[in-house]
JSON list of C-alpha atoms in Angstrom, two decimals:
[
{"chain": "A", "resi": 20, "resn": "UNK", "atom": "CA", "xyz": [15.52, -9.15, 12.47]},
{"chain": "A", "resi": 21, "resn": "UNK", "atom": "CA", "xyz": [12.27, -8.98, 10.50]},
{"chain": "A", "resi": 22, "resn": "UNK", "atom": "CA", "xyz": [12.56, -9.10, 6.71]},
{"chain": "A", "resi": 23, "resn": "UNK", "atom": "CA", "xyz": [10.58, -7.80, 3.76]},
{"chain": "A", "resi": 24, "resn": "UNK", "atom": "CA", "xyz": [10.94, -8.18, 0.01]},
{"chain": "A", "resi": 25, "resn": "UNK", "atom": "CA", "xyz": [9.40, -5.39, -2.07]},
{"chain": "A", "resi": 26, "resn": "UNK", "atom": "CA", "xyz": [9.01, -5.60, -5.83]},
{"chain": "A", "resi": 27, "resn": "UNK", "atom": "CA", "xyz": [9.20, -2.37, -7.81]},
{"chain": "A", "resi": 28, "resn": "UNK", "atom": "CA", "xyz": [11.31, -0.82, -5.05]},
{"chain": "A", "resi": 29, "resn": "UNK", "atom": "CA", "xyz": [13.25, 1.56, -7.28]},
{"chain": "A", "resi": 30, "resn": "UNK", "atom": "CA", "xyz": [10.79, 4.45, -7.21]},
{"chain": "A", "resi": 31, "resn": "UNK", "atom": "CA", "xyz": [7.51, 5.77, -5.88]},
{"chain": "A", "resi": 32, "resn": "UNK", "atom": "CA", "xyz": [5.70, 3.83, -3.18]},
{"chain": "A", "resi": 33, "resn": "UNK", "atom": "CA", "xyz": [8.08, 0.87, -3.47]},
{"chain": "A", "resi": 34, "resn": "UNK", "atom": "CA", "xyz": [11.05, 3.10, -2.69]},
{"chain": "A", "resi": 35, "resn": "UNK", "atom": "CA", "xyz": [9.23, 4.76, 0.20]},
{"chain": "A", "resi": 36, "resn": "UNK", "atom": "CA", "xyz": [8.29, 1.34, 1.61]},
{"chain": "A", "resi": 37, "resn": "UNK", "atom": "CA", "xyz": [11.95, 0.34, 1.45]},
{"chain": "A", "resi": 38, "resn": "UNK", "atom": "CA", "xyz": [13.05, 3.59, 3.11]},
{"chain": "A", "resi": 39, "resn": "UNK", "atom": "CA", "xyz": [10.62, 3.34, 6.02]},
{"chain": "A", "resi": 40, "resn": "UNK", "atom": "CA", "xyz": [11.20, -0.34, 6.71]},
{"chain": "A", "resi": 41, "resn": "UNK", "atom": "CA", "xyz": [14.99, 0.13, 6.51]},
{"chain": "A", "resi": 42, "resn": "UNK", "atom": "CA", "xyz": [14.78, 3.08, 8.92]},
{"chain": "A", "resi": 43, "resn": "UNK", "atom": "CA", "xyz": [12.85, 0.80, 11.28]},
{"chain": "A", "resi": 44, "resn": "UNK", "atom": "CA", "xyz": [15.67, -1.76, 11.32]},
{"chain": "A", "resi": 45, "resn": "UNK", "atom": "CA", "xyz": [14.16, -4.36, 9.00]},
{"chain": "A", "resi": 46, "resn": "UNK", "atom": "CA", "xyz": [16.19, -6.33, 6.51]},
{"chain": "A", "resi": 47, "resn": "UNK", "atom": "CA", "xyz": [14.90, -4.89, 3.25]},
{"chain": "A", "resi": 48, "resn": "UNK", "atom": "CA", "xyz": [15.28, -6.67, -0.08]},
{"chain": "A", "resi": 49, "resn": "UNK", "atom": "CA", "xyz": [14.02, -4.93, -3.19]},
{"chain": "A", "resi": 50, "resn": "UNK", "atom": "CA", "xyz": [13.65, -5.77, -6.85]},
{"chain": "A", "resi": 51, "resn": "UNK", "atom": "CA", "xyz": [14.40, -3.05, -9.39]},
{"chain": "A", "resi": 52, "resn": "UNK", "atom": "CA", "xyz": [14.57, -2.81, -13.17]},
{"chain": "A", "resi": 53, "resn": "UNK", "atom": "CA", "xyz": [18.04, -1.28, -13.70]},
{"chain": "A", "resi": 54, "resn": "UNK", "atom": "CA", "xyz": [21.42, -0.46, -12.20]},
{"chain": "A", "resi": 55, "resn": "UNK", "atom": "CA", "xyz": [20.52, 3.18, -11.42]},
{"chain": "A", "resi": 56, "resn": "UNK", "atom": "CA", "xyz": [17.53, 2.10, -9.32]},
{"chain": "A", "resi": 57, "resn": "UNK", "atom": "CA", "xyz": [19.68, -0.53, -7.62]},
{"chain": "A", "resi": 58, "resn": "UNK", "atom": "CA", "xyz": [22.18, 2.16, -6.62]},
{"chain": "A", "resi": 59, "resn": "UNK", "atom": "CA", "xyz": [19.42, 4.38, -5.16]},
{"chain": "A", "resi": 60, "resn": "UNK", "atom": "CA", "xyz": [18.02, 1.49, -3.15]},
{"chain": "A", "resi": 61, "resn": "UNK", "atom": "CA", "xyz": [21.39, 0.37, -1.84]},
{"chain": "A", "resi": 62, "resn": "UNK", "atom": "CA", "xyz": [22.00, 3.88, -0.46]},
{"chain": "A", "resi": 63, "resn": "UNK", "atom": "CA", "xyz": [19.12, 3.18, 1.94]},
{"chain": "A", "resi": 64, "resn": "UNK", "atom": "CA", "xyz": [20.98, 0.16, 3.28]},
{"chain": "A", "resi": 65, "resn": "UNK", "atom": "CA", "xyz": [18.70, -2.23, 1.42]},
{"chain": "A", "resi": 66, "resn": "UNK", "atom": "CA", "xyz": [19.65, -5.22, -0.69]},
{"chain": "A", "resi": 67, "resn": "UNK", "atom": "CA", "xyz": [18.77, -4.66, -4.33]},
{"chain": "A", "resi": 68, "resn": "UNK", "atom": "CA", "xyz": [18.29, -7.25, -7.07]},
{"chain": "A", "resi": 69, "resn": "UNK", "atom": "CA", "xyz": [17.64, -6.47, -10.72]},
{"chain": "A", "resi": 70, "resn": "UNK", "atom": "CA", "xyz": [14.62, -8.59, -11.63]},
{"chain": "A", "resi": 71, "resn": "UNK", "atom": "CA", "xyz": [11.67, -8.11, -13.95]},
{"chain": "A", "resi": 72, "resn": "UNK", "atom": "CA", "xyz": [8.46, -9.66, -12.57]},
{"chain": "A", "resi": 73, "resn": "UNK", "atom": "CA", "xyz": [7.44, -10.68, -16.10]},
{"chain": "A", "resi": 74, "resn": "UNK", "atom": "CA", "xyz": [10.64, -12.75, -16.48]},
{"chain": "A", "resi": 75, "resn": "UNK", "atom": "CA", "xyz": [10.10, -16.09, -14.78]},
{"chain": "A", "resi": 76, "resn": "UNK", "atom": "CA", "xyz": [13.76, -17.04, -15.22]},
{"chain": "A", "resi": 77, "resn": "UNK", "atom": "CA", "xyz": [14.84, -13.93, -13.31]},
{"chain": "A", "resi": 78, "resn": "UNK", "atom": "CA", "xyz": [12.38, -14.65, -10.50]},
{"chain": "A", "resi": 79, "resn": "UNK", "atom": "CA", "xyz": [13.61, -18.26, -10.27]},
{"chain": "A", "resi": 80, "resn": "UNK", "atom": "CA", "xyz": [17.19, -16.96, -10.03]},
{"chain": "A", "resi": 81, "resn": "UNK", "atom": "CA", "xyz": [16.14, -14.52, -7.31]},
{"chain": "A", "resi": 82, "resn": "UNK", "atom": "CA", "xyz": [14.50, -17.30, -5.30]},
{"chain": "A", "resi": 83, "resn": "UNK", "atom": "CA", "xyz": [17.67, -19.36, -5.62]},
{"chain": "A", "resi": 84, "resn": "UNK", "atom": "CA", "xyz": [19.86, -16.44, -4.45]},
{"chain": "A", "resi": 85, "resn": "UNK", "atom": "CA", "xyz": [17.59, -16.07, -1.43]},
{"chain": "A", "resi": 86, "resn": "UNK", "atom": "CA", "xyz": [17.65, -19.77, -0.58]},
{"chain": "A", "resi": 87, "resn": "UNK", "atom": "CA", "xyz": [17.44, -20.13, 3.20]},
{"chain": "A", "resi": 88, "resn": "UNK", "atom": "CA", "xyz": [16.05, -16.59, 3.66]},
{"chain": "A", "resi": 89, "resn": "UNK", "atom": "CA", "xyz": [12.74, -16.32, 5.49]},
{"chain": "A", "resi": 90, "resn": "UNK", "atom": "CA", "xyz": [10.59, -13.39, 4.35]},
{"chain": "A", "resi": 91, "resn": "UNK", "atom": "CA", "xyz": [8.18, -12.05, 6.95]},
{"chain": "A", "resi": 92, "resn": "UNK", "atom": "CA", "xyz": [6.48, -9.88, 4.34]},
{"chain": "A", "resi": 93, "resn": "UNK", "atom": "CA", "xyz": [6.41, -10.24, 0.58]},
{"chain": "A", "resi": 94, "resn": "UNK", "atom": "CA", "xyz": [5.06, -6.99, -0.85]},
{"chain": "A", "resi": 95, "resn": "UNK", "atom": "CA", "xyz": [4.07, -7.35, -4.50]},
{"chain": "A", "resi": 96, "resn": "UNK", "atom": "CA", "xyz": [4.21, -3.69, -5.43]},
{"chain": "A", "resi": 97, "resn": "UNK", "atom": "CA", "xyz": [5.48, -3.59, -9.03]},
{"chain": "A", "resi": 98, "resn": "UNK", "atom": "CA", "xyz": [2.89, -2.20, -11.39]},
{"chain": "A", "resi": 99, "resn": "UNK", "atom": "CA", "xyz": [2.21, 0.04, -14.37]},
{"chain": "A", "resi": 100, "resn": "UNK", "atom": "CA", "xyz": [-0.75, 2.20, -15.40]},
{"chain": "A", "resi": 101, "resn": "UNK", "atom": "CA", "xyz": [-0.80, 1.58, -19.13]},
{"chain": "A", "resi": 102, "resn": "UNK", "atom": "CA", "xyz": [-2.47, 3.83, -21.68]},
{"chain": "A", "resi": 103, "resn": "UNK", "atom": "CA", "xyz": [-5.13, 6.14, -20.30]},
{"chain": "A", "resi": 104, "resn": "UNK", "atom": "CA", "xyz": [-8.39, 7.18, -21.94]},
{"chain": "A", "resi": 105, "resn": "UNK", "atom": "CA", "xyz": [-9.16, 3.98, -23.80]},
{"chain": "A", "resi": 106, "resn": "UNK", "atom": "CA", "xyz": [-12.71, 3.73, -25.11]},
{"chain": "A", "resi": 107, "resn": "UNK", "atom": "CA", "xyz": [-14.72, 1.19, -27.06]},
{"chain": "A", "resi": 108, "resn": "UNK", "atom": "CA", "xyz": [-13.53, 1.36, -30.65]},
{"chain": "A", "resi": 109, "resn": "UNK", "atom": "CA", "xyz": [-10.01, 2.44, -29.77]},
{"chain": "A", "resi": 110, "resn": "UNK", "atom": "CA", "xyz": [-8.74, -0.27, -27.41]},
{"chain": "A", "resi": 111, "resn": "UNK", "atom": "CA", "xyz": [-4.96, -0.74, -27.47]},
{"chain": "A", "resi": 112, "resn": "UNK", "atom": "CA", "xyz": [-4.75, -4.46, -26.78]},
{"chain": "A", "resi": 113, "resn": "UNK", "atom": "CA", "xyz": [-0.96, -4.56, -26.71]},
{"chain": "A", "resi": 114, "resn": "UNK", "atom": "CA", "xyz": [-0.87, -1.97, -23.96]},
{"chain": "A", "resi": 115, "resn": "UNK", "atom": "CA", "xyz": [-3.69, -3.73, -22.10]},
{"chain": "A", "resi": 116, "resn": "UNK", "atom": "CA", "xyz": [-1.89, -7.07, -22.25]},
{"chain": "A", "resi": 117, "resn": "UNK", "atom": "CA", "xyz": [1.29, -5.49, -20.90]},
{"chain": "A", "resi": 118, "resn": "UNK", "atom": "CA", "xyz": [-0.59, -4.08, -17.91]},
{"chain": "A", "resi": 119, "resn": "UNK", "atom": "CA", "xyz": [-2.07, -7.50, -17.16]},
{"chain": "A", "resi": 120, "resn": "UNK", "atom": "CA", "xyz": [1.33, -9.18, -17.53]},
{"chain": "A", "resi": 121, "resn": "UNK", "atom": "CA", "xyz": [2.97, -6.84, -15.03]},
{"chain": "A", "resi": 122, "resn": "UNK", "atom": "CA", "xyz": [0.18, -6.13, -12.55]},
{"chain": "A", "resi": 123, "resn": "UNK", "atom": "CA", "xyz": [-1.44, -9.56, -12.33]},
{"chain": "A", "resi": 124, "resn": "UNK", "atom": "CA", "xyz": [0.78, -12.28, -13.78]},
{"chain": "A", "resi": 125, "resn": "UNK", "atom": "CA", "xyz": [3.91, -10.59, -12.40]},
{"chain": "A", "resi": 126, "resn": "UNK", "atom": "CA", "xyz": [2.46, -10.59, -8.89]},
{"chain": "A", "resi": 127, "resn": "UNK", "atom": "CA", "xyz": [1.36, -14.22, -9.26]},
{"chain": "A", "resi": 128, "resn": "UNK", "atom": "CA", "xyz": [4.80, -15.27, -10.52]},
{"chain": "A", "resi": 129, "resn": "UNK", "atom": "CA", "xyz": [6.59, -13.46, -7.68]},
{"chain": "A", "resi": 130, "resn": "UNK", "atom": "CA", "xyz": [4.33, -15.07, -5.08]},
{"chain": "A", "resi": 131, "resn": "UNK", "atom": "CA", "xyz": [4.83, -18.49, -6.65]},
{"chain": "A", "resi": 132, "resn": "UNK", "atom": "CA", "xyz": [8.61, -18.09, -6.72]},
{"chain": "A", "resi": 133, "resn": "UNK", "atom": "CA", "xyz": [8.91, -16.96, -3.09]},
{"chain": "A", "resi": 134, "resn": "UNK", "atom": "CA", "xyz": [5.98, -18.61, -1.31]},
{"chain": "A", "resi": 135, "resn": "UNK", "atom": "CA", "xyz": [8.18, -21.05, 0.62]},
{"chain": "A", "resi": 136, "resn": "UNK", "atom": "CA", "xyz": [10.42, -18.20, 1.77]},
{"chain": "A", "resi": 137, "resn": "UNK", "atom": "CA", "xyz": [7.34, -16.50, 3.24]},
{"chain": "A", "resi": 138, "resn": "UNK", "atom": "CA", "xyz": [6.02, -19.74, 4.73]},
{"chain": "A", "resi": 139, "resn": "UNK", "atom": "CA", "xyz": [9.33, -20.20, 6.57]},
{"chain": "A", "resi": 140, "resn": "UNK", "atom": "CA", "xyz": [8.97, -16.85, 8.38]},
{"chain": "A", "resi": 141, "resn": "UNK", "atom": "CA", "xyz": [7.23, -15.82, 11.58]},
{"chain": "A", "resi": 142, "resn": "UNK", "atom": "CA", "xyz": [4.74, -13.32, 10.11]},
{"chain": "A", "resi": 143, "resn": "UNK", "atom": "CA", "xyz": [3.92, -15.13, 6.84]},
{"chain": "A", "resi": 144, "resn": "UNK", "atom": "CA", "xyz": [2.36, -12.14, 5.04]},
{"chain": "A", "resi": 145, "resn": "UNK", "atom": "CA", "xyz": [1.88, -11.60, 1.31]},
{"chain": "A", "resi": 146, "resn": "UNK", "atom": "CA", "xyz": [0.61, -8.09, 0.51]},
{"chain": "A", "resi": 147, "resn": "UNK", "atom": "CA", "xyz": [-0.39, -7.06, -3.00]},
{"chain": "A", "resi": 148, "resn": "UNK", "atom": "CA", "xyz": [-0.64, -3.41, -3.99]},
{"chain": "A", "resi": 149, "resn": "UNK", "atom": "CA", "xyz": [-4.09, -2.92, -5.44]},
{"chain": "A", "resi": 150, "resn": "UNK", "atom": "CA", "xyz": [-6.29, 0.14, -5.93]},
{"chain": "A", "resi": 151, "resn": "UNK", "atom": "CA", "xyz": [-9.84, 1.23, -5.19]},
{"chain": "A", "resi": 152, "resn": "UNK", "atom": "CA", "xyz": [-10.21, 1.22, -8.99]},
{"chain": "A", "resi": 153, "resn": "UNK", "atom": "CA", "xyz": [-10.09, -2.58, -8.69]},
{"chain": "A", "resi": 154, "resn": "UNK", "atom": "CA", "xyz": [-13.32, -2.51, -6.69]},
{"chain": "A", "resi": 155, "resn": "UNK", "atom": "CA", "xyz": [-16.40, -2.99, -8.88]},
{"chain": "A", "resi": 156, "resn": "UNK", "atom": "CA", "xyz": [-18.08, -0.02, -7.17]},
{"chain": "A", "resi": 157, "resn": "UNK", "atom": "CA", "xyz": [-15.24, 2.37, -8.03]},
{"chain": "A", "resi": 158, "resn": "UNK", "atom": "CA", "xyz": [-13.87, 1.26, -11.42]},
{"chain": "A", "resi": 159, "resn": "UNK", "atom": "CA", "xyz": [-13.47, 3.88, -14.12]},
{"chain": "A", "resi": 160, "resn": "UNK", "atom": "CA", "xyz": [-13.42, 3.69, -17.88]},
{"chain": "A", "resi": 161, "resn": "UNK", "atom": "CA", "xyz": [-10.73, 6.37, -17.91]},
{"chain": "A", "resi": 162, "resn": "UNK", "atom": "CA", "xyz": [-8.21, 3.82, -16.63]},
{"chain": "A", "resi": 163, "resn": "UNK", "atom": "CA", "xyz": [-9.78, 0.64, -17.96]},
{"chain": "A", "resi": 164, "resn": "UNK", "atom": "CA", "xyz": [-6.64, -1.52, -18.35]},
{"chain": "A", "resi": 165, "resn": "UNK", "atom": "CA", "xyz": [-5.37, -0.54, -14.90]},
{"chain": "A", "resi": 166, "resn": "UNK", "atom": "CA", "xyz": [-8.76, -1.03, -13.24]},
{"chain": "A", "resi": 167, "resn": "UNK", "atom": "CA", "xyz": [-9.29, -4.46, -14.79]},
{"chain": "A", "resi": 168, "resn": "UNK", "atom": "CA", "xyz": [-5.77, -5.52, -13.78]},
{"chain": "A", "resi": 169, "resn": "UNK", "atom": "CA", "xyz": [-6.43, -4.54, -10.17]},
{"chain": "A", "resi": 170, "resn": "UNK", "atom": "CA", "xyz": [-9.80, -6.31, -10.15]},
{"chain": "A", "resi": 171, "resn": "UNK", "atom": "CA", "xyz": [-8.02, -9.44, -11.38]},
{"chain": "A", "resi": 172, "resn": "UNK", "atom": "CA", "xyz": [-5.30, -8.94, -8.77]},
{"chain": "A", "resi": 173, "resn": "UNK", "atom": "CA", "xyz": [-7.96, -8.82, -6.06]},
{"chain": "A", "resi": 174, "resn": "UNK", "atom": "CA", "xyz": [-9.32, -12.17, -7.23]},
{"chain": "A", "resi": 175, "resn": "UNK", "atom": "CA", "xyz": [-5.76, -13.52, -7.16]},
{"chain": "A", "resi": 176, "resn": "UNK", "atom": "CA", "xyz": [-5.52, -12.42, -3.53]},
{"chain": "A", "resi": 177, "resn": "UNK", "atom": "CA", "xyz": [-8.73, -14.25, -2.63]},
{"chain": "A", "resi": 178, "resn": "UNK", "atom": "CA", "xyz": [-7.58, -17.38, -4.40]},
{"chain": "A", "resi": 179, "resn": "UNK", "atom": "CA", "xyz": [-4.12, -17.39, -2.82]},
{"chain": "A", "resi": 180, "resn": "UNK", "atom": "CA", "xyz": [-5.61, -16.72, 0.61]},
{"chain": "A", "resi": 181, "resn": "UNK", "atom": "CA", "xyz": [-7.71, -19.87, 0.33]},
{"chain": "A", "resi": 182, "resn": "UNK", "atom": "CA", "xyz": [-4.86, -21.92, -1.12]},
{"chain": "A", "resi": 183, "resn": "UNK", "atom": "CA", "xyz": [-2.30, -20.85, 1.47]},
{"chain": "A", "resi": 184, "resn": "UNK", "atom": "CA", "xyz": [-4.51, -20.89, 4.57]},
{"chain": "A", "resi": 185, "resn": "UNK", "atom": "CA", "xyz": [-3.22, -24.36, 5.51]},
{"chain": "A", "resi": 186, "resn": "UNK", "atom": "CA", "xyz": [0.31, -22.90, 5.71]},
{"chain": "A", "resi": 187, "resn": "UNK", "atom": "CA", "xyz": [-0.89, -20.25, 8.15]},
{"chain": "A", "resi": 188, "resn": "UNK", "atom": "CA", "xyz": [-0.23, -17.45, 5.66]},
{"chain": "A", "resi": 189, "resn": "UNK", "atom": "CA", "xyz": [-2.05, -14.14, 5.43]},
{"chain": "A", "resi": 190, "resn": "UNK", "atom": "CA", "xyz": [-2.65, -12.76, 1.92]},
{"chain": "A", "resi": 191, "resn": "UNK", "atom": "CA", "xyz": [-4.20, -9.31, 1.50]},
{"chain": "A", "resi": 192, "resn": "UNK", "atom": "CA", "xyz": [-4.82, -6.62, -1.11]},
{"chain": "A", "resi": 193, "resn": "UNK", "atom": "CA", "xyz": [-3.92, -3.06, -0.09]},
{"chain": "A", "resi": 194, "resn": "UNK", "atom": "CA", "xyz": [-4.94, 0.28, -1.54]},
{"chain": "A", "resi": 195, "resn": "UNK", "atom": "CA", "xyz": [-2.43, 3.11, -1.00]},
{"chain": "A", "resi": 196, "resn": "UNK", "atom": "CA", "xyz": [-4.94, 5.85, -1.76]},
{"chain": "A", "resi": 197, "resn": "UNK", "atom": "CA", "xyz": [-4.36, 8.57, -4.34]},
{"chain": "A", "resi": 198, "resn": "UNK", "atom": "CA", "xyz": [-0.70, 9.38, -3.85]},
{"chain": "A", "resi": 199, "resn": "UNK", "atom": "CA", "xyz": [1.64, 12.04, -5.26]},
{"chain": "A", "resi": 200, "resn": "UNK", "atom": "CA", "xyz": [3.96, 9.82, -7.30]},
{"chain": "A", "resi": 201, "resn": "UNK", "atom": "CA", "xyz": [4.82, 9.59, -10.99]},
{"chain": "A", "resi": 202, "resn": "UNK", "atom": "CA", "xyz": [1.81, 7.31, -11.34]},
{"chain": "A", "resi": 203, "resn": "UNK", "atom": "CA", "xyz": [-0.59, 9.29, -9.15]},
{"chain": "A", "resi": 204, "resn": "UNK", "atom": "CA", "xyz": [0.37, 12.76, -10.37]},
{"chain": "A", "resi": 205, "resn": "UNK", "atom": "CA", "xyz": [1.15, 16.05, -8.66]},
{"chain": "A", "resi": 206, "resn": "UNK", "atom": "CA", "xyz": [-2.50, 16.76, -7.84]},
{"chain": "A", "resi": 207, "resn": "UNK", "atom": "CA", "xyz": [-2.95, 13.74, -5.56]},
{"chain": "A", "resi": 208, "resn": "UNK", "atom": "CA", "xyz": [-3.82, 14.59, -1.93]},
{"chain": "A", "resi": 209, "resn": "UNK", "atom": "CA", "xyz": [-1.60, 12.02, -0.19]},
{"chain": "A", "resi": 210, "resn": "UNK", "atom": "CA", "xyz": [2.17, 12.05, 0.19]},
{"chain": "A", "resi": 211, "resn": "UNK", "atom": "CA", "xyz": [4.05, 8.80, -0.32]},
{"chain": "A", "resi": 212, "resn": "UNK", "atom": "CA", "xyz": [5.30, 9.05, 3.25]},
{"chain": "A", "resi": 213, "resn": "UNK", "atom": "CA", "xyz": [1.79, 9.26, 4.72]},
{"chain": "A", "resi": 214, "resn": "UNK", "atom": "CA", "xyz": [0.42, 6.49, 2.51]},
{"chain": "A", "resi": 215, "resn": "UNK", "atom": "CA", "xyz": [3.22, 4.10, 3.35]},
{"chain": "A", "resi": 216, "resn": "UNK", "atom": "CA", "xyz": [2.99, 4.89, 7.06]},
{"chain": "A", "resi": 217, "resn": "UNK", "atom": "CA", "xyz": [-0.64, 3.81, 6.92]},
{"chain": "A", "resi": 218, "resn": "UNK", "atom": "CA", "xyz": [0.09, 0.69, 4.87]},
{"chain": "A", "resi": 219, "resn": "UNK", "atom": "CA", "xyz": [2.74, -0.36, 7.37]},
{"chain": "A", "resi": 220, "resn": "UNK", "atom": "CA", "xyz": [0.28, 0.04, 10.24]},
{"chain": "A", "resi": 221, "resn": "UNK", "atom": "CA", "xyz": [-2.22, -2.16, 8.41]},
{"chain": "A", "resi": 222, "resn": "UNK", "atom": "CA", "xyz": [0.42, -4.84, 7.80]},
{"chain": "A", "resi": 223, "resn": "UNK", "atom": "CA", "xyz": [1.60, -4.73, 11.41]},
{"chain": "A", "resi": 224, "resn": "UNK", "atom": "CA", "xyz": [-1.94, -5.34, 12.66]},
{"chain": "A", "resi": 225, "resn": "UNK", "atom": "CA", "xyz": [-2.90, -8.17, 10.32]},
{"chain": "A", "resi": 226, "resn": "UNK", "atom": "CA", "xyz": [-4.46, -11.30, 11.83]},
{"chain": "A", "resi": 227, "resn": "UNK", "atom": "CA", "xyz": [-5.26, -14.66, 10.28]},
{"chain": "A", "resi": 228, "resn": "UNK", "atom": "CA", "xyz": [-8.93, -13.67, 9.86]},
{"chain": "A", "resi": 229, "resn": "UNK", "atom": "CA", "xyz": [-7.85, -10.78, 7.64]},
{"chain": "A", "resi": 230, "resn": "UNK", "atom": "CA", "xyz": [-6.52, -13.07, 4.92]},
{"chain": "A", "resi": 231, "resn": "UNK", "atom": "CA", "xyz": [-8.35, -12.71, 1.63]},
{"chain": "A", "resi": 232, "resn": "UNK", "atom": "CA", "xyz": [-9.52, -9.17, 2.37]},
{"chain": "A", "resi": 233, "resn": "UNK", "atom": "CA", "xyz": [-8.93, -5.74, 0.83]},
{"chain": "A", "resi": 234, "resn": "UNK", "atom": "CA", "xyz": [-7.77, -2.84, 3.03]},
{"chain": "A", "resi": 235, "resn": "UNK", "atom": "CA", "xyz": [-7.15, 0.86, 2.53]},
{"chain": "A", "resi": 236, "resn": "UNK", "atom": "CA", "xyz": [-4.03, 2.61, 3.83]},
{"chain": "A", "resi": 237, "resn": "UNK", "atom": "CA", "xyz": [-6.23, 4.10, 6.56]},
{"chain": "A", "resi": 238, "resn": "UNK", "atom": "CA", "xyz": [-7.15, 0.65, 7.86]},
{"chain": "A", "resi": 239, "resn": "UNK", "atom": "CA", "xyz": [-10.70, 0.57, 6.54]},
{"chain": "A", "resi": 240, "resn": "UNK", "atom": "CA", "xyz": [-12.00, -2.48, 4.71]},
{"chain": "A", "resi": 241, "resn": "UNK", "atom": "CA", "xyz": [-12.83, -2.05, 1.01]},
{"chain": "A", "resi": 242, "resn": "UNK", "atom": "CA", "xyz": [-15.62, -4.12, -0.61]},
{"chain": "A", "resi": 243, "resn": "UNK", "atom": "CA", "xyz": [-14.50, -6.25, -3.53]}
]
């Protein structure tokens, strides 16, 4: 049975990823922030662990609980938007730092904690949920903390891809598109179901040469 661990699996795209992979017969392991989210995830038939990606002690405990478990796919999905509408002269540095801690350092810490679990699997894939806003050509001042966090996440992907190539691992950044979730808003054109279906197709078709690259949910390559 193939296995996947999804961070931020309690809602939105993380929850939809868990639902679709569970429906497909995968062993699904998800991290959530609270007991209510754990209950929702467990109803899908998934394994749920309460773990905050900014808490290194919790990630170390998670890795220990999963000792001996090979993870075909590690999907670093947990993320936050932070305060919108920041402009020069009114930067909220506390909010900005929190976004970086969750979106970049949290993904790095999760990958570091579970890298050997992924290396022990057949597929050996680490996917990190990015955004087109993390591409230099599409960044926006309206979401400056979020955009800079995703740009940094993309550089993390490139660095990890180079570092982990000797282990035969594939590390990619993925953009889900503009999706109707709490984060994306009701006006977004894509449903979570359609976005995740596309992301899963991208993951299923990954080859070693794809490591270190950035892909959209529709399979197209996105320039850094």
